[in-house]
Amino acid sequence: MPYYRQVGEIPRKRHTQFRTPEGGLYAEELMGVEGFSSDSALLYHRHLPTAIVDSQTADDQRRGTEPNLPLKPRHFKTPDLTWDNADAVTGRRVLFGNADVVIAFVAATAPSPLYRNATGDELLYVQTGSGVVETIYGALPVGDGDYVVIPTSCTYRVVPTAGEPMRILVLEATGHIGPPKRYLSAKGQFLEHSPYCERDVRGPSEPLLADGEDVDVLVRHRAGLTRFTYANHPFDVVGWDGCLYPWAFNVRDFEPITGRLHQPPPVHQTFEGPNFVVCSFCPRKVDYHPLSIPVPYNHANVDSDELMFYVGGNYEARKGSGIGIGSLSLHPAGCTHGPQPGAVEASLGADFFDETAVMVDTFRPLELGEAAQACEDDAYAWTWARRQRA
Ligand SMILES: [Fe+2]
């Protein structure tokens, strides 16, 4: 994560005696990535973070993904997916996946179990609803438009606010997710040309302490799912410091980069992960050359699959395609895609696009999961030709 943060009580020097009010020692834990050679945090627990009393293989309902065959532009309607009092962990339905990332969706109304993902960082995008992401580092209140980055093996749970479901697009990476490196100084500070900076980043602000014995934590790891039972509640951290922690960033705090002529998608990049990037297309003033064409040119992204999640406004280049709020379009490598017929002419003279979309570009092909297959709009591929072969 970008910068150093300190929350709660910590000792003056690391790796020194830090005592509880009763005179015992707090248990120090280092959470670090890349084997003690990169970002880390030191956390101080009331109880041993190692003390488990049981470990059971958990039933993993998740099925595999299938190759994207035949290759074609695809449109999926997440509003057509249904859940019955799901939670944000066990209720995830897989839309897409490859060796680098699993992309899932959930409409959560119930609190999730305590959970951590040991295979990589997770990125949650909250489309609608609100709630609290409770973690061993503290709580993060989140709402619509929030991206939430949860580091590998951070124990957490999601508690939705009663009322509107939390609709969440979930990216489960097989590595680490962070801001694009080109926006960071050598020491990790956001640079002046970055579309967002430290002031836009929210982290836990105080410890979240819970009591309890024999507390279950569901762990997703490379071999499957395991349920650990901890002797004491894992939310027992009285303080921590470091540069590794969960954090949130709202898409409305992304400051779009614009120009006289069409700016390419990398100006919208918000995160990078292993073999994928995440971009935010936000409401913005558009191209101001007198002869500019504000919608994109046709493009063949020969090295990536392009997934767009439409979350606000009316996406200019996709008008007339059936795409609406909650839609996902998948334009895979091997296809050329571009504005819908008429969209170029319709965009001429526009000075503002009121649209919000989250884009995930993967550098390996995305396969289709059961949720994608359950909500596909089969007519989309033929919307440019406006007809299908008889
Ligand atoms: Fe595109």
Tab-separated table of N, CA and C and ligand atoms in Angstrom, residues 299 301 306 318 331 337 359, ligand 1:
chain	number	residue	atom	x	y	z
A	299	HIS	N	-10.959	-0.516	-31.993
A	299	HIS	CA	-9.650	-0.966	-31.515
A	299	HIS	C	-9.588	-2.485	-31.349
A	301	ASN	N	-7.403	-4.878	-29.225
A	301	ASN	CA	-6.424	-5.014	-28.135
A	301	ASN	C	-5.819	-6.410	-28.262
A	306	GLU	N	-10.827	-7.433	-22.706
A	306	GLU	CA	-11.292	-6.174	-22.100
A	306	GLU	C	-12.690	-6.371	-21.535
A	318	ARG	N	-21.640	2.793	-26.257
A	318	ARG	CA	-22.417	1.553	-26.257
A	318	ARG	C	-23.908	1.791	-26.414
A	331	HIS	N	-14.905	-7.890	-24.461
A	331	HIS	CA	-14.355	-7.781	-25.812
A	331	HIS	C	-12.991	-8.466	-25.788
A	337	HIS	N	-13.265	-4.221	-31.655
A	337	HIS	CA	-14.536	-3.650	-31.202
A	337	HIS	C	-14.440	-2.129	-31.252
A	359	MET	N	-13.176	-0.912	-15.742
A	359	MET	CA	-12.667	-1.813	-16.772
A	359	MET	C	-11.573	-2.703	-16.186
B	1	FE	FE	-12.519	-1.084	-25.732
